[in-house]
Amino acid sequence: MNASERMAWLTTTEPAKLETLWQLADATRKKHVGDAVHLRGLVEISNYCCRECWYCGLRGERKILPRFRLSAAQIKDCVRLVLKLGYGTVVLQAGEDPGLDHRELAEVVRWIKGETPLAVTLSLGEQPEAHFRLWRQAGADRYLLKIETTDPVLLSHLHPGEPHGSRLENIQRLQDLGFEVGSGLLVGLPGQTYASVAQDLEWLAERDFDMIGIGPFVPHPDTPLAGMPGVGPDQAPNTELMTDKVLALTRLQCPDANLPATTALAVLGPDSGRRLALQRGANVVMPDVTPLEYRRLYNIYPGKGEGSVGPEAFHAQLVEMIRGLGRTVGQGPGSRQAHAGKKD
Ligand code: SAH
């Protein structure tokens, strides 16, 4: 796919063309990764953050937000729940928390790998290489670090104080250490144009990511981007439709990657978000198993974690939806390598 083809898909509003895009993405998904929808249990282990990312409700400056950090025992309880629900992967996510004890976390990872068959994914932001190495040695399989946008001007505005290129360097280090690496994008950031999203897609196509998360930007009222809606004819909208277009194009370019139907899509479209994403290229869902009292505080964008049901009830709804789509619930860790020999 070349640049002008990407732009044509991204900007089209013609229903017939969109229908073609959805069908192409769904057929590619089926051919390359099969009908299984892999479920990853998400545990939000800390909402402390030393960064000031303009889009995120966890930014350090947001003093009003009560902060929490789960103990090793609390994380292990969540892992037991992930096992009970039959998921093959646990994802440990946090703000960029300097107070997180990296040695203790390595011990938790070692315990999970020793006591359970789960794959372990970490998503803890940028970290010193020594931490990555220790966690990898402890058995962590995967790491998620989204680039969010590849536009260097936008990226440096949105990540104040972050040295130029440091996310990229972190991603490279993780790949060198042998992690299965996931990255991804935010769609519809103020100042993000269609052309910029087309470049993001090109960037993803040139790399070999195991997972790619595509989520809409959901403005948070208590961040600097609250009063700054994206404007202008070239502004990429932060809608469900636009996000689904980017997701579908990602599937066409990266046919065997694991692509989640993101929680942010479900916030924009409580009834349609996950369901349509699964029909437009996605093959993964990450149910949140964090205890409700903490999940509420992992407030990266509004609507997340509020009024949610508990993990068991959510799981039952999800399984019903997956079966209703004629899909199956994935078994085992669902790593990208596994798709090669097994189509569902
Ligand atoms: N500290 C980790 C994890 C961050 S939370 C890191 O930086 O990688 C995980 C994801 O939430 C981020 O990668 C970002 O894509 C998403 N996110 C943050 N703020 C958001 C917002 N306002 N709308 C939508 N997604 C958001």
Short mmCIF file of C-alpha atoms and ligand atoms in Angstrom, two decimals:
data_model
loop_
_atom_site.label_atom_id
_atom_site.label_comp_id
_atom_site.label_asym_id
_atom_site.label_seq_id
_atom_site.Cartn_x
_atom_site.Cartn_y
_atom_site.Cartn_z
CA MET A 1 0.00 0.00 0.00
CA ASN A 2 1.45 3.38 -0.93
CA ALA A 3 0.98 6.80 0.66
CA SER A 4 -1.81 7.95 -1.64
CA GLU A 5 -3.73 4.69 -1.16
CA ARG A 6 -3.49 5.09 2.60
CA MET A 7 -4.75 8.68 2.35
CA ALA A 8 -7.63 7.61 0.10
CA TRP A 9 -8.80 4.99 2.61
CA LEU A 10 -8.33 7.29 5.61
CA THR A 11 -10.33 10.15 4.12
CA THR A 12 -13.14 8.24 2.43
CA THR A 13 -16.68 8.65 3.71
CA GLU A 14 -18.32 6.58 0.98
CA PRO A 15 -20.29 3.73 2.57
CA ALA A 16 -19.51 1.27 -0.25
CA LYS A 17 -15.76 1.89 0.01
CA LEU A 18 -15.85 1.58 3.79
CA GLU A 19 -17.75 -1.69 3.49
CA THR A 20 -15.00 -2.95 1.17
CA LEU A 21 -12.35 -1.94 3.69
CA TRP A 22 -14.12 -3.76 6.54
CA GLN A 23 -14.51 -6.89 4.42
CA LEU A 24 -10.88 -6.89 3.32
CA ALA A 25 -9.68 -6.44 6.92
CA ASP A 26 -11.99 -9.16 8.24
CA ALA A 27 -10.94 -11.63 5.52
CA THR A 28 -7.25 -10.88 6.19
CA ARG A 29 -7.78 -11.39 9.93
CA LYS A 30 -9.50 -14.73 9.30
CA LYS A 31 -6.84 -15.94 6.88
CA HIS A 32 -3.82 -15.01 8.97
CA VAL A 33 -4.85 -15.27 12.63
CA GLY A 34 -8.07 -17.29 12.47
CA ASP A 35 -11.35 -16.95 14.35
CA ALA A 36 -9.95 -17.10 17.88
CA VAL A 37 -10.29 -13.97 20.00
CA HIS A 38 -7.46 -14.02 22.52
CA LEU A 39 -8.22 -12.61 25.95
CA ARG A 40 -5.52 -10.96 28.05
CA GLY A 41 -6.22 -10.15 31.69
CA LEU A 42 -5.18 -6.56 32.38
CA VAL A 43 -3.94 -5.65 35.87
CA GLU A 44 -3.31 -1.97 36.54
CA ILE A 45 -0.58 -2.20 39.15
CA SER A 46 0.14 1.51 39.82
CA ASN A 47 -1.24 4.89 38.77
CA TYR A 48 1.77 6.90 39.96
CA CYS A 49 3.45 8.65 37.05
CA CYS A 50 6.48 10.90 36.71
CA ARG A 51 5.60 11.94 33.14
CA GLU A 52 3.44 14.84 31.99
CA CYS A 53 1.91 13.44 28.79
CA TRP A 54 -0.66 16.00 27.70
CA TYR A 55 -3.36 13.50 26.83
CA CYS A 56 -3.21 11.32 29.94
CA GLY A 57 -5.15 11.63 33.19
CA LEU A 58 -2.36 9.93 35.16
CA ARG A 59 0.13 12.75 34.43
CA GLY A 60 2.16 13.63 37.50
CA GLU A 61 0.87 17.21 37.67
CA ARG A 62 -2.65 15.94 38.34
CA LYS A 63 -2.32 16.25 42.09
CA ILE A 64 -6.04 15.75 42.71
CA LEU A 65 -5.92 12.08 41.65
CA PRO A 66 -5.46 9.67 44.58
CA ARG A 67 -2.58 7.35 43.75
CA PHE A 68 -2.24 3.61 44.41
CA ARG A 69 0.33 0.90 43.94
CA LEU A 70 -0.65 -2.77 44.28
CA SER A 71 1.41 -4.99 46.57
CA ALA A 72 2.96 -8.23 45.29
CA ALA A 73 0.22 -10.14 47.15
CA GLN A 74 -2.51 -8.07 45.46
CA ILE A 75 -0.97 -8.63 42.02
CA LYS A 76 -0.82 -12.38 42.70
CA ASP A 77 -4.53 -12.37 43.63
CA CYS A 78 -5.30 -10.73 40.27
CA VAL A 79 -3.16 -13.34 38.50
CA ARG A 80 -5.20 -16.10 40.19
CA LEU A 81 -8.35 -14.46 38.86
CA VAL A 82 -6.85 -14.34 35.34
CA LEU A 83 -6.21 -18.09 35.61
CA LYS A 84 -9.70 -18.77 36.93
CA LEU A 85 -11.22 -16.92 33.98
CA GLY A 86 -9.17 -19.09 31.63
CA TYR A 87 -7.08 -16.34 30.05
CA GLY A 88 -3.66 -17.21 28.62
CA THR A 89 -1.88 -13.92 29.25
CA VAL A 90 -1.63 -11.43 32.09
CA VAL A 91 -0.74 -7.82 31.29
CA LEU A 92 0.78 -5.73 34.10
CA GLN A 93 0.35 -2.04 33.30
CA ALA A 94 1.21 1.17 35.17
CA GLY A 95 2.07 4.82 34.86
CA GLU A 96 5.79 5.48 34.65
CA ASP A 97 6.29 4.92 38.35
CA PRO A 98 9.80 5.45 39.78
CA GLY A 99 8.52 4.07 43.09
CA LEU A 100 7.79 0.70 41.54
CA ASP A 101 10.31 -1.73 43.01
CA HIS A 102 11.77 -3.30 39.87
CA ARG A 103 13.37 -6.17 41.80
CA GLU A 104 10.15 -7.03 43.59
CA LEU A 105 8.30 -6.91 40.27
CA ALA A 106 10.89 -9.28 38.79
CA GLU A 107 10.12 -11.68 41.65
CA VAL A 108 6.39 -11.45 40.87
CA VAL A 109 7.12 -12.21 37.20
CA ARG A 110 9.30 -15.16 38.24
CA TRP A 111 6.47 -16.45 40.44
CA ILE A 112 3.92 -16.17 37.59
CA LYS A 113 6.21 -17.98 35.16
CA GLY A 114 7.04 -20.67 37.74
CA GLU A 115 3.54 -21.29 39.05
CA THR A 116 1.30 -20.71 36.02
CA PRO A 117 1.25 -21.31 32.27
CA LEU A 118 0.53 -17.62 31.62
CA ALA A 119 2.41 -15.41 29.19
CA VAL A 120 3.44 -12.17 30.92
CA THR A 121 3.16 -8.81 29.19
CA LEU A 122 4.52 -5.66 30.82
CA SER A 123 3.43 -2.11 29.97
CA LEU A 124 5.28 0.18 32.35
CA GLY A 125 6.44 3.00 30.08
CA GLU A 126 10.04 3.91 29.40
CA GLN A 127 12.51 2.32 31.80
CA PRO A 128 16.27 1.94 32.26
CA GLU A 129 17.68 -0.91 30.21
CA ALA A 130 18.72 -2.71 33.43
CA HIS A 131 15.03 -2.99 34.43
CA PHE A 132 14.01 -4.36 31.04
CA ARG A 133 16.84 -6.88 31.26
CA LEU A 134 15.95 -8.01 34.77
CA TRP A 135 12.28 -8.47 33.88
CA ARG A 136 13.18 -10.37 30.73
CA GLN A 137 15.52 -12.63 32.73
CA ALA A 138 12.68 -13.21 35.20
CA GLY A 139 10.64 -14.58 32.29
CA ALA A 140 8.52 -11.67 31.02
CA ASP A 141 7.52 -12.50 27.45
CA ARG A 142 6.17 -9.26 26.00
CA TYR A 143 6.30 -5.48 26.44
CA LEU A 144 3.86 -2.85 25.21
CA LEU A 145 5.10 0.67 24.51
CA LYS A 146 2.97 2.71 22.16
CA ILE A 147 4.62 5.38 20.04
CA GLU A 148 1.20 7.20 20.08
CA THR A 149 2.18 9.38 17.08
CA THR A 150 5.29 9.33 14.88
CA ASP A 151 5.02 13.06 14.08
CA PRO A 152 8.15 14.40 15.82
CA VAL A 153 6.70 17.87 16.50
CA LEU A 154 3.44 16.53 17.89
CA LEU A 155 5.25 13.86 19.90
CA SER A 156 7.57 16.36 21.57
CA HIS A 157 4.65 18.69 22.40
CA LEU A 158 2.65 15.86 23.92
CA HIS A 159 5.57 14.40 25.88
CA PRO A 160 7.21 17.43 27.51
CA GLY A 161 10.70 16.82 28.79
CA GLU A 162 11.12 13.56 26.94
CA PRO A 163 14.38 13.45 25.02
CA HIS A 164 13.88 13.26 21.27
CA GLY A 165 13.65 9.70 20.03
CA SER A 166 13.69 8.08 23.46
CA ARG A 167 10.49 6.04 22.93
CA LEU A 168 11.98 4.67 19.75
CA GLU A 169 15.21 3.81 21.53
CA ASN A 170 13.26 2.03 24.27
CA ILE A 171 11.33 0.03 21.66
CA GLN A 172 14.58 -0.97 19.97
CA ARG A 173 16.13 -2.07 23.28
CA LEU A 174 13.09 -4.19 24.09
CA GLN A 175 13.34 -5.90 20.70
CA ASP A 176 17.07 -6.48 21.18
CA LEU A 177 16.38 -8.13 24.56
CA GLY A 178 14.06 -10.63 22.87
CA PHE A 179 10.69 -9.36 24.09
CA GLU A 180 7.71 -9.73 21.78
CA VAL A 181 7.10 -6.03 21.41
CA GLY A 182 3.82 -4.22 20.99
CA SER A 183 3.38 -0.61 19.96
CA GLY A 184 0.52 1.47 18.65
CA LEU A 185 -1.17 4.77 18.05
CA LEU A 186 -3.63 7.28 19.39
CA VAL A 187 -6.05 8.47 16.71
CA GLY A 188 -7.43 12.01 16.59
CA LEU A 189 -4.96 13.85 18.81
CA PRO A 190 -5.36 17.63 18.43
CA GLY A 191 -3.02 18.63 15.60
CA GLN A 192 -2.82 15.10 14.16
CA THR A 193 -3.66 15.30 10.47
CA TYR A 194 -4.80 12.58 8.07
CA ALA A 195 -1.37 12.77 6.43
CA SER A 196 0.29 12.26 9.81
CA VAL A 197 -1.84 9.14 10.47
CA ALA A 198 -0.89 7.87 6.99
CA GLN A 199 2.75 8.25 8.02
CA ASP A 200 2.10 6.45 11.30
CA LEU A 201 0.71 3.55 9.29
CA GLU A 202 3.76 3.52 7.05
CA TRP A 203 5.98 3.46 10.14
CA LEU A 204 4.07 0.47 11.53
CA ALA A 205 4.26 -1.34 8.16
CA GLU A 206 8.05 -0.96 8.09
CA ARG A 207 8.45 -2.58 11.50
CA ASP A 208 7.72 -6.02 12.76
CA PHE A 209 5.55 -5.59 15.83
CA ASP A 210 3.90 -8.57 17.48
CA MET A 211 1.04 -6.44 18.81
CA ILE A 212 -0.36 -3.10 17.69
CA GLY A 213 -2.89 -1.17 19.78
CA ILE A 214 -4.95 1.45 17.93
CA GLY A 215 -7.14 3.59 20.17
CA PRO A 216 -9.06 6.85 19.78
CA PHE A 217 -7.85 9.87 21.74
CA VAL A 218 -10.48 10.49 24.45
CA PRO A 219 -10.07 14.05 25.81
CA HIS A 220 -9.61 14.16 29.57
CA PRO A 221 -11.13 17.26 31.22
CA ASP A 222 -8.30 17.55 33.73
CA THR A 223 -5.39 17.65 31.24
CA PRO A 224 -3.92 20.42 29.03
CA LEU A 225 -5.71 18.96 25.98
CA ALA A 226 -9.15 19.38 27.59
CA GLY A 227 -10.01 22.66 25.91
CA MET A 228 -8.12 22.00 22.70
CA PRO A 229 -10.27 20.07 20.26
CA GLY A 230 -8.57 19.31 16.98
CA VAL A 231 -9.72 21.74 14.30
CA GLY A 232 -9.27 22.29 10.58
CA PRO A 233 -10.11 20.29 7.50
CA ASP A 234 -6.96 18.15 7.77
CA GLN A 235 -7.53 17.19 11.42
CA ALA A 236 -8.02 13.43 11.86
CA PRO A 237 -11.21 12.99 13.92
CA ASN A 238 -11.04 11.12 17.23
CA THR A 239 -14.07 9.00 16.36
CA GLU A 240 -14.89 5.33 16.42
CA LEU A 241 -15.14 5.32 12.61
CA MET A 242 -11.72 6.90 12.09
CA THR A 243 -10.11 4.54 14.63
CA ASP A 244 -11.70 1.54 12.89
CA LYS A 245 -10.29 2.72 9.55
CA VAL A 246 -6.78 2.87 11.06
CA LEU A 247 -7.31 -0.54 12.68
CA ALA A 248 -8.52 -2.11 9.42
CA LEU A 249 -5.57 -0.66 7.47
CA THR A 250 -3.19 -1.92 10.14
CA ARG A 251 -4.61 -5.43 9.66
CA LEU A 252 -4.09 -5.19 5.88
CA GLN A 253 -0.47 -4.12 6.30
CA CYS A 254 0.47 -6.30 9.28
CA PRO A 255 -1.67 -9.37 8.60
CA ASP A 256 -0.46 -11.64 11.42
CA ALA A 257 -0.07 -9.08 14.23
CA ASN A 258 -2.22 -9.27 17.35
CA LEU A 259 -4.59 -6.30 17.26
CA PRO A 260 -6.73 -5.52 20.31
CA ALA A 261 -10.23 -4.08 20.25
CA THR A 262 -9.24 -1.33 22.67
CA THR A 263 -11.10 -0.24 25.79
CA ALA A 264 -11.06 3.37 24.54
CA LEU A 265 -13.16 2.24 21.55
CA ALA A 266 -15.65 0.72 23.97
CA VAL A 267 -15.78 4.04 25.85
CA LEU A 268 -16.73 5.90 22.64
CA GLY A 269 -19.20 3.21 21.60
CA PRO A 270 -20.40 1.21 24.59
CA ASP A 271 -22.49 -1.10 22.39
CA SER A 272 -20.51 -1.10 19.18
CA GLY A 273 -16.87 -0.32 20.03
CA ARG A 274 -15.46 -3.78 20.69
CA ARG A 275 -17.89 -5.67 18.45
CA LEU A 276 -17.18 -3.61 15.33
CA ALA A 277 -13.43 -3.60 15.99
CA LEU A 278 -13.47 -7.42 16.10
CA GLN A 279 -15.24 -7.39 12.72
CA ARG A 280 -12.82 -4.87 11.26
CA GLY A 281 -9.48 -6.53 11.95
CA ALA A 282 -9.08 -7.01 15.71
CA ASN A 283 -8.41 -10.43 17.28
CA VAL A 284 -7.66 -9.59 20.94
CA VAL A 285 -9.58 -8.15 23.90
CA MET A 286 -7.95 -7.13 27.18
CA PRO A 287 -10.50 -7.50 29.99
CA ASP A 288 -9.63 -5.45 33.06
CA VAL A 289 -9.29 -7.61 36.18
CA THR A 290 -8.00 -4.83 38.47
CA PRO A 291 -10.10 -4.57 41.68
CA LEU A 292 -12.84 -1.99 41.01
CA GLU A 293 -11.67 0.45 43.71
CA TYR A 294 -8.28 0.79 41.99
CA ARG A 295 -9.55 0.56 38.42
CA ARG A 296 -11.55 3.75 39.02
CA LEU A 297 -8.29 5.51 39.90
CA TYR A 298 -6.45 4.29 36.79
CA ASN A 299 -8.16 7.20 35.14
CA ILE A 300 -6.20 7.72 31.90
CA TYR A 301 -9.33 9.04 30.15
CA PRO A 302 -12.89 9.73 31.31
CA GLY A 303 -15.38 6.90 31.25
CA LYS A 304 -12.74 4.24 31.82
CA GLY A 305 -13.43 1.99 34.76
CA GLU A 306 -16.51 3.92 35.87
CA GLY A 307 -19.71 2.01 36.32
CA SER A 308 -17.98 -1.12 35.11
CA VAL A 309 -19.07 -4.59 36.09
CA GLY A 310 -16.78 -7.03 37.87
CA PRO A 311 -14.44 -9.35 35.93
CA GLU A 312 -16.67 -12.44 36.08
CA ALA A 313 -19.76 -10.62 34.78
CA PHE A 314 -17.72 -8.87 32.09
CA HIS A 315 -16.23 -12.17 31.02
CA ALA A 316 -19.69 -13.72 30.59
CA GLN A 317 -20.81 -10.77 28.40
CA LEU A 318 -17.65 -10.95 26.36
CA VAL A 319 -17.90 -14.67 25.67
CA GLU A 320 -21.51 -14.19 24.56
CA MET A 321 -20.47 -11.40 22.19
CA ILE A 322 -17.57 -13.43 20.75
CA ARG A 323 -19.81 -16.46 20.14
CA GLY A 324 -22.51 -14.18 18.68
CA LEU A 325 -19.97 -13.04 16.09
CA GLY A 326 -19.29 -16.66 15.13
CA ARG A 327 -15.84 -16.50 16.70
CA THR A 328 -14.17 -18.63 19.34
CA VAL A 329 -12.46 -17.80 22.61
CA GLY A 330 -8.69 -18.23 22.15
CA GLN A 331 -6.87 -20.81 24.27
CA GLY A 332 -3.30 -20.52 25.54
CA PRO A 333 -1.01 -17.49 25.33
CA GLY A 334 -2.00 -16.55 21.75
CA SER A 335 1.43 -15.29 20.77
CA ARG A 336 1.97 -14.11 17.22
CA GLN A 337 4.35 -16.98 16.44
CA ALA A 338 1.59 -19.44 17.32
CA HIS A 339 -0.64 -18.11 14.53
CA ALA A 340 1.74 -19.45 11.93
CA GLY A 341 0.78 -23.04 12.62
CA LYS A 342 -2.66 -22.65 14.12
CA LYS A 343 -5.48 -20.67 12.60
CA ASP A 344 -7.87 -20.61 15.57
N1 SAH B 1 2.77 4.39 31.18
C1 SAH B 1 2.60 3.39 30.16
C2 SAH B 1 1.17 2.91 30.06
C3 SAH B 1 0.24 4.03 29.71
S1 SAH B 1 -1.47 3.73 29.71
C4 SAH B 1 3.08 3.97 28.84
O1 SAH B 1 3.25 5.18 28.73
O2 SAH B 1 3.32 3.21 27.92
C5 SAH B 1 -1.67 2.90 28.18
C6 SAH B 1 -2.16 3.72 27.01
O3 SAH B 1 -3.26 4.54 27.33
C7 SAH B 1 -1.18 4.72 26.43
O4 SAH B 1 -0.22 4.10 25.65
C8 SAH B 1 -2.10 5.63 25.60
O5 SAH B 1 -2.14 5.20 24.25
C9 SAH B 1 -3.45 5.43 26.26
N2 SAH B 1 -4.03 6.72 26.68
C10 SAH B 1 -3.52 7.61 27.55
N3 SAH B 1 -4.30 8.72 27.61
C11 SAH B 1 -5.32 8.53 26.73
C12 SAH B 1 -6.44 9.31 26.31
N4 SAH B 1 -6.69 10.53 26.81
N5 SAH B 1 -7.28 8.78 25.38
C13 SAH B 1 -7.05 7.54 24.89
N6 SAH B 1 -6.01 6.76 25.24
C14 SAH B 1 -5.15 7.25 26.15
#
